[in-house]
XYZ file of C-alpha atoms in Angstrom:
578
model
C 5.160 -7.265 27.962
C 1.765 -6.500 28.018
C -1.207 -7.914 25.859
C -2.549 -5.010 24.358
C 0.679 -4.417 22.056
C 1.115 -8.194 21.156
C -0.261 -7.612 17.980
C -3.250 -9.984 15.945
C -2.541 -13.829 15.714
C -1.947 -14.849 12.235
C -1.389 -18.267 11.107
C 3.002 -19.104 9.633
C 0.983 -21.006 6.253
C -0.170 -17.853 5.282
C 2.183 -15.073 6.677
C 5.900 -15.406 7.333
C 7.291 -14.592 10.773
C 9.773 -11.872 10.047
C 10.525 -8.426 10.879
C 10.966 -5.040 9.859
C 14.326 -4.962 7.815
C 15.285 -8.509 7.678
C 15.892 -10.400 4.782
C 14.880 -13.779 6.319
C 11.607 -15.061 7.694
C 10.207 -17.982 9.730
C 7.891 -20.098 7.563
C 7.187 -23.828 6.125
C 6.837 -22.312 3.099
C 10.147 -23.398 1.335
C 9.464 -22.074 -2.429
C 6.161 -21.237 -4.487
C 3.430 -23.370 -3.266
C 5.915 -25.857 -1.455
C 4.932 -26.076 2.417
C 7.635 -27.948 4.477
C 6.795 -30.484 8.220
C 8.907 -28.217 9.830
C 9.344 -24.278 9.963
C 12.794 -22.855 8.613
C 14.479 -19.866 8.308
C 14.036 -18.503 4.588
C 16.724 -16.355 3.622
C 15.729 -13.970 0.491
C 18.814 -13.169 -0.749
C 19.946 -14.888 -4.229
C 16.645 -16.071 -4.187
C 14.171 -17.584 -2.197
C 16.252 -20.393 0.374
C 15.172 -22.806 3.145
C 18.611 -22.527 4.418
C 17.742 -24.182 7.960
C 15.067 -26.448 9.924
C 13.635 -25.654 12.631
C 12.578 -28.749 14.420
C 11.016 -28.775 18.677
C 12.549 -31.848 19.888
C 11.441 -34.577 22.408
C 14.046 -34.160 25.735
C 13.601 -38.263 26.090
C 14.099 -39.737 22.756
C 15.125 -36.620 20.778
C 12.865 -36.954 18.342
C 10.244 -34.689 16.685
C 8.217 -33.275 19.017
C 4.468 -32.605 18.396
C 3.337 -28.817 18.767
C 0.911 -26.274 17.614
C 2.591 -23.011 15.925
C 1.571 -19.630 17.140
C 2.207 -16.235 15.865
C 1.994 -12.670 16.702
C 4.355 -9.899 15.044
C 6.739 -10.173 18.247
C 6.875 -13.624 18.825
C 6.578 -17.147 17.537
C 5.670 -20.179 19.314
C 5.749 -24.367 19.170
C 3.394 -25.162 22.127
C 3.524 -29.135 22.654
C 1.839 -31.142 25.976
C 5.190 -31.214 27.950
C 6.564 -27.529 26.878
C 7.390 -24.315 24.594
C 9.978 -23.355 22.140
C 9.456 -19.103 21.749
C 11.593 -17.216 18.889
C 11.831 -13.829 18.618
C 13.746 -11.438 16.110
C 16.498 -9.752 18.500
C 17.546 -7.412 15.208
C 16.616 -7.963 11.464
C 19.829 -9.918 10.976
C 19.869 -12.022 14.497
C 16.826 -14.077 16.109
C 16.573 -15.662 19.979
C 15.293 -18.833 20.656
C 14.243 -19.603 24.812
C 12.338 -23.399 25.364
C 11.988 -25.177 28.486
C 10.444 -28.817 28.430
C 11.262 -29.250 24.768
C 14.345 -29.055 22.670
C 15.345 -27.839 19.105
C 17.150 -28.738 16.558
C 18.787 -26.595 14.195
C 19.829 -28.640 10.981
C 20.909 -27.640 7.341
C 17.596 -27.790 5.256
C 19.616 -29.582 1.943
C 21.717 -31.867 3.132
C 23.445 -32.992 -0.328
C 26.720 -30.653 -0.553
C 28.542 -30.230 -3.780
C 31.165 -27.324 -5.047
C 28.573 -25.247 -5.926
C 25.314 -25.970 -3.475
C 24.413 -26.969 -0.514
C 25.255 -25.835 3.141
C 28.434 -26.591 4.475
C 28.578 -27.274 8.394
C 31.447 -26.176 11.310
C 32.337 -25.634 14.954
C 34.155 -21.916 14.559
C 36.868 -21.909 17.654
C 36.758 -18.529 17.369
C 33.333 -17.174 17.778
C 32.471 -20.858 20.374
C 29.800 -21.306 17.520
C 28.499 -23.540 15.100
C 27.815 -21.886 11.488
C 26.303 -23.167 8.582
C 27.589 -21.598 5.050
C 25.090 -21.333 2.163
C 26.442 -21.865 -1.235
C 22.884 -20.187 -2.155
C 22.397 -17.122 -0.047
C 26.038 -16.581 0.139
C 25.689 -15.837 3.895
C 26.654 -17.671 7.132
C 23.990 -18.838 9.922
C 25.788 -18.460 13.120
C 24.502 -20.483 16.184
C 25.367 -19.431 19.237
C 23.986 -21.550 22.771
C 23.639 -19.283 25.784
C 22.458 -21.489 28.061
C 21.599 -25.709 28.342
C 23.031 -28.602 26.537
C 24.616 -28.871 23.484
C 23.924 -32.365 22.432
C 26.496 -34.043 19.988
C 26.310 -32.080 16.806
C 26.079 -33.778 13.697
C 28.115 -33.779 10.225
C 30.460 -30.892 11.082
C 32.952 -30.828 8.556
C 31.343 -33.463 6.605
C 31.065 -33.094 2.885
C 29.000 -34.895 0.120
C 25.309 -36.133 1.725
C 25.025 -35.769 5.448
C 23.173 -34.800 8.203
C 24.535 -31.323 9.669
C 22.965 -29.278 12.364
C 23.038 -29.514 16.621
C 20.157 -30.057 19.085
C 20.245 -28.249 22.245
C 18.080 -28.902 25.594
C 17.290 -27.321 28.712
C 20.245 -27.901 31.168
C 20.108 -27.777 35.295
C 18.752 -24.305 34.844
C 15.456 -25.808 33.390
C 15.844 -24.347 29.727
C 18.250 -23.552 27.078
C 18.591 -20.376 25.009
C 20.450 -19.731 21.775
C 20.844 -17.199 19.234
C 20.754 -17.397 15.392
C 22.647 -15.063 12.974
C 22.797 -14.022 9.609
C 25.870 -12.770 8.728
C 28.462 -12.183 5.607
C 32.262 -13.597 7.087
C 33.137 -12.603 10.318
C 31.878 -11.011 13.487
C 32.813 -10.752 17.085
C 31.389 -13.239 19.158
C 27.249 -13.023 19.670
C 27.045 -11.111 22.723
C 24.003 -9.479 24.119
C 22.512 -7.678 27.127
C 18.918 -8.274 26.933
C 16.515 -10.732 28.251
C 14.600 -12.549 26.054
C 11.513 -10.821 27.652
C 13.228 -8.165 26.855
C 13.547 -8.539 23.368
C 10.148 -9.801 23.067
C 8.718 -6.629 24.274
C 10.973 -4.935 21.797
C 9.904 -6.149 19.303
C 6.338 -6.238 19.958
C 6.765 -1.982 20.790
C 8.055 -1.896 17.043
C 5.435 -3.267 15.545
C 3.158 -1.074 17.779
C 5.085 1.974 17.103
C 4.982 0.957 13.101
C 0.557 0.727 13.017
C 0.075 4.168 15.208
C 1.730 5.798 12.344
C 0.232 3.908 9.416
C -3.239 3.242 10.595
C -3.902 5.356 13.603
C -7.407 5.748 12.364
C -7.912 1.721 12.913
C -11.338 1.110 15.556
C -13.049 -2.116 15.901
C -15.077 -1.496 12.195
C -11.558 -1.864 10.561
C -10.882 -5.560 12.026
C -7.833 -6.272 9.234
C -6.343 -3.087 9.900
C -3.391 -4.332 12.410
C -2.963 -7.687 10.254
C -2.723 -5.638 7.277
C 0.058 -3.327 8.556
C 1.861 -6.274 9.916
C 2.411 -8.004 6.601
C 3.875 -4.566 4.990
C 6.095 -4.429 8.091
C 7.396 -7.594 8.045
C 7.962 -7.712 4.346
C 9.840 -4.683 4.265
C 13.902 -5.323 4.119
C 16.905 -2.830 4.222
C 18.806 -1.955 1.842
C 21.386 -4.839 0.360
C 22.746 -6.027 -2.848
C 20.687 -4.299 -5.326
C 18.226 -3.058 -3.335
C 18.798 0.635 -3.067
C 16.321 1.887 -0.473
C 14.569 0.359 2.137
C 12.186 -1.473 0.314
C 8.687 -3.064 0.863
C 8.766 -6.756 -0.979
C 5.624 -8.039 -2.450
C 5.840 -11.198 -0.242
C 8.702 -12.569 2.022
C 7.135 -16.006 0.356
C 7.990 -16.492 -3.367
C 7.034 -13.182 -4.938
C 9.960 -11.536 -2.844
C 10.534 -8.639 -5.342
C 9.652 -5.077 -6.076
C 7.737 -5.131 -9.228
C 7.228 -1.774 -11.073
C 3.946 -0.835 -10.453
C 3.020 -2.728 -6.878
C 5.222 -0.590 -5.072
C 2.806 2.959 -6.188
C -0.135 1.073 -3.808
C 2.802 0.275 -0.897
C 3.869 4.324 -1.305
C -0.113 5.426 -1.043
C -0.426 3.625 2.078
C 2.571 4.517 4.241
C 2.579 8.105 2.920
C 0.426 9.481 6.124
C 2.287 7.944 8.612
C 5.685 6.627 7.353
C 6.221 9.572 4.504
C 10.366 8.843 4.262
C 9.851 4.989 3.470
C 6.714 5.763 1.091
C 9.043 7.827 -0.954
C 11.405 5.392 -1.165
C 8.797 2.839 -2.177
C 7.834 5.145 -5.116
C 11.456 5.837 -6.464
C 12.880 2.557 -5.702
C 12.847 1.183 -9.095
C 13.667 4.685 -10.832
C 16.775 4.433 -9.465
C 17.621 1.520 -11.624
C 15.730 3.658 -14.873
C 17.449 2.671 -18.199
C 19.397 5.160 -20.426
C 15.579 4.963 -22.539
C 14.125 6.003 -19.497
C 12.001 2.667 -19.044
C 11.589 1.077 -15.458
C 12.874 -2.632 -14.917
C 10.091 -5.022 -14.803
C 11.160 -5.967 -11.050
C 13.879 -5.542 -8.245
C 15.229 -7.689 -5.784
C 18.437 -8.099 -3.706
C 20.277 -9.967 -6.708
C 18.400 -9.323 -9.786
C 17.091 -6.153 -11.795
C 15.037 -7.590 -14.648
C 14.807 -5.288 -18.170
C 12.740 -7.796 -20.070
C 9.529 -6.379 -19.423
C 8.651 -3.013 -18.046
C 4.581 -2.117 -16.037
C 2.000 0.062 -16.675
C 2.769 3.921 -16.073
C 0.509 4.410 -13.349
C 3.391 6.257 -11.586
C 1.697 9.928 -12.326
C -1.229 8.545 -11.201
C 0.410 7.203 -7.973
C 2.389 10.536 -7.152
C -0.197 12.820 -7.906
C -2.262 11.083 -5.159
C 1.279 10.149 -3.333
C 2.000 13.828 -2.748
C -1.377 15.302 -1.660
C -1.309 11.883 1.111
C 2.234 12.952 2.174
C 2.035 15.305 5.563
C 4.913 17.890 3.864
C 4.584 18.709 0.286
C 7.598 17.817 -1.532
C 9.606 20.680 -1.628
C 11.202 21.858 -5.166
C 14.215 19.709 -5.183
C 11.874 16.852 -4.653
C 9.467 17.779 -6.969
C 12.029 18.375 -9.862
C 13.742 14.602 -9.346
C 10.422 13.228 -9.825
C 9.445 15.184 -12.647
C 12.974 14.534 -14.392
C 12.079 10.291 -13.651
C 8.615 10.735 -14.610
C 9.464 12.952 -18.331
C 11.953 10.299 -19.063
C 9.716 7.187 -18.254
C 6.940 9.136 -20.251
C 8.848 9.755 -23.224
C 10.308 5.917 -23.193
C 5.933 5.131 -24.066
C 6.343 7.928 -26.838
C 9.108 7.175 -28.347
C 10.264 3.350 -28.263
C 6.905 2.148 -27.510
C 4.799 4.309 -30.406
C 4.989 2.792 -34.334
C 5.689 5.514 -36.444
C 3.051 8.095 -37.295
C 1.081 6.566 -34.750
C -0.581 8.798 -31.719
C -1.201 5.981 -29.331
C 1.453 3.772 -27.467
C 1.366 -0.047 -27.457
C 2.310 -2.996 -24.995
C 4.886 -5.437 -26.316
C 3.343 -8.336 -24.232
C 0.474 -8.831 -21.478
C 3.004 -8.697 -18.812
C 4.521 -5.048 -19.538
C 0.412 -4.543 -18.716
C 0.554 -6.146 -14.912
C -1.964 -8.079 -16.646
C -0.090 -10.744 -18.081
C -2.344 -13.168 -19.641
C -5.413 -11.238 -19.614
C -7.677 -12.004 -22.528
C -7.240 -8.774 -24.022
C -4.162 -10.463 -25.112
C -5.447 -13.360 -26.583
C -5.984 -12.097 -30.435
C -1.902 -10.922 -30.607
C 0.408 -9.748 -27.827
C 1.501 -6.378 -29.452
C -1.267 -3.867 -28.332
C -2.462 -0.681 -28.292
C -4.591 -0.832 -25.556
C -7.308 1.998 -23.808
C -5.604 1.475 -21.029
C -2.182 2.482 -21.254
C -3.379 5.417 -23.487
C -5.165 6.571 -20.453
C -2.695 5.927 -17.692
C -0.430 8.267 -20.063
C -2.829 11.147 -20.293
C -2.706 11.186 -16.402
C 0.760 10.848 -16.170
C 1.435 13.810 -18.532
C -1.398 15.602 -16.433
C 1.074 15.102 -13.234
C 3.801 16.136 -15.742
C 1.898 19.671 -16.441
C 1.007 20.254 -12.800
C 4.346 19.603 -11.672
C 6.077 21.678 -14.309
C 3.609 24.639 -13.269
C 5.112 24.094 -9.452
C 8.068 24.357 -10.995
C 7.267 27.577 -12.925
C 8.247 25.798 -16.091
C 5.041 27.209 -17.979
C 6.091 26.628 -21.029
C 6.752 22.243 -20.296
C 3.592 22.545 -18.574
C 1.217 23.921 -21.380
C 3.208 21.220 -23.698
C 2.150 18.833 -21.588
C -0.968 19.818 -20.821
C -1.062 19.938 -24.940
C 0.268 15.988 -24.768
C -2.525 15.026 -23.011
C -5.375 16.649 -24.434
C -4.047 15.047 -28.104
C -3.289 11.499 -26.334
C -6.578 11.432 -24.964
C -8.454 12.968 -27.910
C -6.789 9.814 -29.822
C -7.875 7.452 -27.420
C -11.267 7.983 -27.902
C -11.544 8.766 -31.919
C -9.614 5.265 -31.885
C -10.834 2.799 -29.199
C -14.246 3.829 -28.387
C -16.519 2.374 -30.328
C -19.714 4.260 -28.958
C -20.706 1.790 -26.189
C -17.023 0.137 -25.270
C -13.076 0.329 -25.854
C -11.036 -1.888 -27.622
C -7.820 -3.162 -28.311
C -6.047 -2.703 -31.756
C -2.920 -4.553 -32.850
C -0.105 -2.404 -32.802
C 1.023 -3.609 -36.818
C -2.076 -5.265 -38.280
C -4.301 -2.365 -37.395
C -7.167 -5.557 -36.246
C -9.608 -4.014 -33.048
C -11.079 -6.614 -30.721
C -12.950 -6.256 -27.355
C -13.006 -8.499 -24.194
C -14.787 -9.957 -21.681
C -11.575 -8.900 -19.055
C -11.911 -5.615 -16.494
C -9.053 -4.447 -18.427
C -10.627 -2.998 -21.334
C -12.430 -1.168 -18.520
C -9.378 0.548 -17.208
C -9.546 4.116 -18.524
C -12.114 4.490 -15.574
C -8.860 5.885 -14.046
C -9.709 9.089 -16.347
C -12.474 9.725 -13.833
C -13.634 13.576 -14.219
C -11.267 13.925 -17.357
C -14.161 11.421 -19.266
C -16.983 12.666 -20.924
C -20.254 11.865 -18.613
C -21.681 9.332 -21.099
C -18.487 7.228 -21.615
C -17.965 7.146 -17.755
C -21.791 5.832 -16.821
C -21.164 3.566 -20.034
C -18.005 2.157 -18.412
C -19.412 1.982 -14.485
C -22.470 -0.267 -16.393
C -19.753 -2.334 -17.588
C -18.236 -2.285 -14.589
C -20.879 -3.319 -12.643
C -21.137 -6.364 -14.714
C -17.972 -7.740 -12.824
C -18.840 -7.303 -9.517
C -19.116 -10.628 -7.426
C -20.147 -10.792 -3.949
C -16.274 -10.485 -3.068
C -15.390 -7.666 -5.623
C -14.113 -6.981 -9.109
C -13.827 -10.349 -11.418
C -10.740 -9.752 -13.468
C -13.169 -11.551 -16.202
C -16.658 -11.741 -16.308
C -17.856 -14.897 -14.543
C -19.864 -15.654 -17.489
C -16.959 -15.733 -19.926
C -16.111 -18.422 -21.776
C -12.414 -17.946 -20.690
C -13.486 -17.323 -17.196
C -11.116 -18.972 -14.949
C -11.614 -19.939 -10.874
C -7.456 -19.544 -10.680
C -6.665 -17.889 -13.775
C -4.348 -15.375 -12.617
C -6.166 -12.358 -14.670
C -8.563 -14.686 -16.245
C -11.026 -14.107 -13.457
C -9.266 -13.677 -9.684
C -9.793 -10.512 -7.988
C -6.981 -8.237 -7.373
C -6.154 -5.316 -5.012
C -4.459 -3.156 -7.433
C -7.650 -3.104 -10.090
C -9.402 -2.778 -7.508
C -8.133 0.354 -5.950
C -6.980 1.869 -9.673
C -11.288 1.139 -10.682
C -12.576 2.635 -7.255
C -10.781 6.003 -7.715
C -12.016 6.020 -11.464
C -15.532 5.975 -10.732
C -15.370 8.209 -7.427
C -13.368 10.720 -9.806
C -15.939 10.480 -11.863
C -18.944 10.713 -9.638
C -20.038 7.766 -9.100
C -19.985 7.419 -5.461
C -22.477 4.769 -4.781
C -20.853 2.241 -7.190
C -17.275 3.429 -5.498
C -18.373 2.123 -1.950
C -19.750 -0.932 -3.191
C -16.437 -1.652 -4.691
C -14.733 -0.576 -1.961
C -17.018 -2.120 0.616
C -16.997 -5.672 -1.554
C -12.962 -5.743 -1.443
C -12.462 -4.456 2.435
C -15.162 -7.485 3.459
C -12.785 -9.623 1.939
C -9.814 -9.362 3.152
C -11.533 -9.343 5.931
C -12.660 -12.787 5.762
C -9.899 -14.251 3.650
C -6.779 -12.069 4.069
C -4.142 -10.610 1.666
C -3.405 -13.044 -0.647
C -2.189 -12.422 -4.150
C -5.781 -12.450 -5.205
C -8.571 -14.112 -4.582
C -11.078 -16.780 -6.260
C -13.880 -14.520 -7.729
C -17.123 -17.037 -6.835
C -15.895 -17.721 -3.248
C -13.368 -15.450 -1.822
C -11.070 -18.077 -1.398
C -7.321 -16.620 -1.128
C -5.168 -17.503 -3.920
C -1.424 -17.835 -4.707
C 1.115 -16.170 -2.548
C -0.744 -15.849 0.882
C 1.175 -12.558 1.997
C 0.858 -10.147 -0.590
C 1.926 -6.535 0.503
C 0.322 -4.523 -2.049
C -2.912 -6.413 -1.334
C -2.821 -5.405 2.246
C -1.615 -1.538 1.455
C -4.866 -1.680 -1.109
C -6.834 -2.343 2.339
C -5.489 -0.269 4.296
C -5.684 2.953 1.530
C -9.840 1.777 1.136
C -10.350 1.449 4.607
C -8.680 4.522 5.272
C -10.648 5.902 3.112
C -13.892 4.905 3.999
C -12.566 5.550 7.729
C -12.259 9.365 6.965
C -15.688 9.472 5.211
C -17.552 7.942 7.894
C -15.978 10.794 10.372
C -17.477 13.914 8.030
């Protein structure tokens, strides 16, 4: 092993210990803002599940051990005054635990079992293992010792309320090893070849191997860069269950899902380096596109939701997705996407347009990604600038992919959609010096104090010169010292941890920074961009972030947060080198 691959330190209450692949993690955090005493292993399938306890042990009294938890992307530590307890992830299903001067104990996390929940405990003769099977996840947790002492397990077999789990410690050898899997029913006995160094090192070369590709432009003026790549690594799980691609979770916390517009910024930032999983970030929830054409509102191992959809940024996303990848999509590509992007187009024209109207409405704030935004305050069904303008580049990306194609004749109508869309969108919802919202039956306009009625920045060099400077003043308004305020600070509806009441967030963030560059206005584009990098800097990836002090907010591991730095750094990266 050697230092220089080992990866950044990170701290378990904010980032999960995982790996690339694996649909479990090491973390106290237990369930959405719920932090545990003890680290367990999190299993993300069915749900979120604190299926096991990790606990470093005392040798004497075999009690709780006190320790300090450390972390880099190949290894995880409990460092106590009299010894170590080191895990590492052998393969995403299967990690290895070595100590020496302390113990562990390995014990169910619930321990009420009923038919229906819980974790039931067992010595298997078979495999010379104990397992633990989770009514919740559905899977087994298979421990195995490889060397020291087994002390007397507890509650095997036992049903109703008990205590279940073992506690090993070091033997004549002077430490203990052991192996935890997860697995579905049966499989041989755990066997392996490698050391634990070994696997270590492994692990750690993964990881290395992973940032070269992604971010081999990092130096010591990108200081998040590694950090950054580490939480898209270790969030990213293979496919399973519902999951149809490898796929790049929003969090291996709470928000363990693929929501339909987060995964475009996780696509934009592995396309350079890791083009075969960024494609699969970008199609992974058209493969589970409705016979309307509409994208599920999310996707996870278990669960395809239908009762929202997200914004159509997804022409946006592959017409930058495409130029980022280091082969061009060749034609059979390129007509599969255009074939997912017509129908999920036509979905916003047809069920999602009243009749004789020219402009497409939102049902609710969440089929936005903004879900309580106050642009949604007056009424819920919208027509919003917004979406009118993410359509008009989506139908753009329609017409430029048709012409590829040498469908001329889809590509002028498109071309033709777009114009007319866009020509609506401004006879309707500008009012001269802003846009606004309009309900979708009432025919009632209203403005905001929120970025979103901001949004058609995206337009960038498609705008007319006055409405764009019009929109970066606005814009401008919103800037904190940390970045874009989801709501102006002065609002009365202005809220610290208002989800889009305030917070700033990576995905407006990167959507308003191309906007204005597009558009030409640079100087306001690096101060956006140089605002948002700063921060996660300072305060991480978190879901978003508190708009008057940076402070991280919500889920502390938030993938598309960390692909949003890692595109503007990137960026900035390449610009600096001209």
């Amino acid at each position: 092993m050697t230092a220089a691959r080992s990866g950044p330190a990170f701290s378990v209450h904010d980032i999960p210990f995982s790996t690339y692949g694996s649909w479990f993690d090491i973390s106290p955090v237990i369930a959405e803002k719920t932090y545990a005493e003890d680290l367990h292993l999190v299993s993300h399938q069915n749900g979120m599940y604190g299926v096991l306890r990790l606990v470093p042990l005392n040798p004497a009294k075999g009690d709780r051990a006190t320790t300090r938890v450390e972390a880099t992307p190949g290894l995880l530590s409990w460092i106590g005054e009299s010894g170590r307890v080191d895990l590492a992830y052998e393969s995403p299903d299967t990690v290895r635990l070595r100590g020496s001067g302390l113990g562990i104990g390995v014990f169910a996390a619930a321990q009420a079992l009923t038919p229906f929940s819980g974790t039931y405990f067992f010595h298997d003769p078979a495999a010379g293992a104990h397992v633990f099977t989770s009514y919740e996840t559905g899977r087994r947790y298979r421990v195995t010792v490889l060397s020291g002492t087994l002390a007397e397990s507890a509650g095997a077999q036992a049903l109703g309320r008990a205590d279940r789990g073992v506690a090993v410690f070091e033997g004549a050898g002077g430490s203990w090893e052991i192996a935890v899997e997860e697995l579905d029913t049966a499989r041989p006995p755990y066997a392996s070849s490698a050391t634990f160094d070994e696997i270590v090192e492994s692990a750690q070369d993964a990881f290395a191997d992973f940032v070269e590709a992604v971010a081999p432009w990092r130096s010591s003026a990108t200081p998040a860069a590694e950090l950054a790549a580490y939480v898209v690594w270790s969030a990213t799980v293979r496919p399973t269950g519902l999951v149809t691609r490898p796929a790049v979770l929003m969090s291996k916390h709470w928000m363990d899902k693929v929501w339909s517009w987060d995964h475009c910024f996780n696509a934009l930032a592995l396309a350079p380096g890791a083009p075969e999983l960024a494609l699969d970030q970008f199609h992974l929830p058209f493969d589970h596109q409705d016979a309307a054409g509409a994208l599920p509102d999310s996707v996870t191992h278990s669960e395809v939701l239908y009762n929202f959809v997200k914004p159509p940024i997804h022409g946006w996303a592959f017409g930058h997705l495409r130029r980022r990848l280091p082969t061009p999509p060749d034609r059979a590509q390129l007509a599969q996407t255009y074939g997912r992007l017509e129908r999920w187009t036509n979905f916003w024209l047809t069920a999602r347009r009243a009749p004789g109207a020219e402009l497409a409405y939102y049902q609710h704030g969440n089929d936005s990604g903004w879900d309580n935004a106050t642009t949604f305050d007056p009424e819920r069904v919208v027509v919003t600038a917004d979406l009118a303008a993410f359509l008009v580049l989506q139908m753009r990306e329609l017409a430029d992919i048709a012409e590829e194609l040498g469908e001329s004749d889809a590509a002028l109508r498109w071309t033709t959609a777009a114009e007319e869309t866009q020509t609506a969108l401004l006879d309707q919802l500008w009012t001269g010096e802003r846009f606004v919202a309009r309900g979708a039956a009432g025919g009632d306009t209203w403005s905001s104090a929120g970025l979103l009625d901001l949004m058609p920045i995206v337009l960038g060099e498609h705008l007319p010169g006055e409405i764009s400077s019009a929109l970066a003043d606005h814009i401008k308004a919103h800037l904190t010292p940390y970045g874009l305020a989801t709501e102006l600070t002065t609002s009365p509806h202005y809220l610290a941890d208002g989800y889009w009441r305030g917070p700033i967030w990576a995905p407006a963030t990167v959507l308003v920074e191309d906007g204005l560059r597009r558009a030409g206005h640079h100087r306001l584009a690096d101060d956006v961009s140089a605002r948002f990098r700063a921060l996660c800097e300072t305060h991480g990836f978190a879901e978003n972030f508190d708009a008057l002090t940076g402070t991280g907010l919500r889920d502390r591991a938030y993938t598309w947060t960390a692909s949003s730095y890692l595109l503007l750094v990137e960026a900035h990266a390449h610009r600096g080198s001209r």
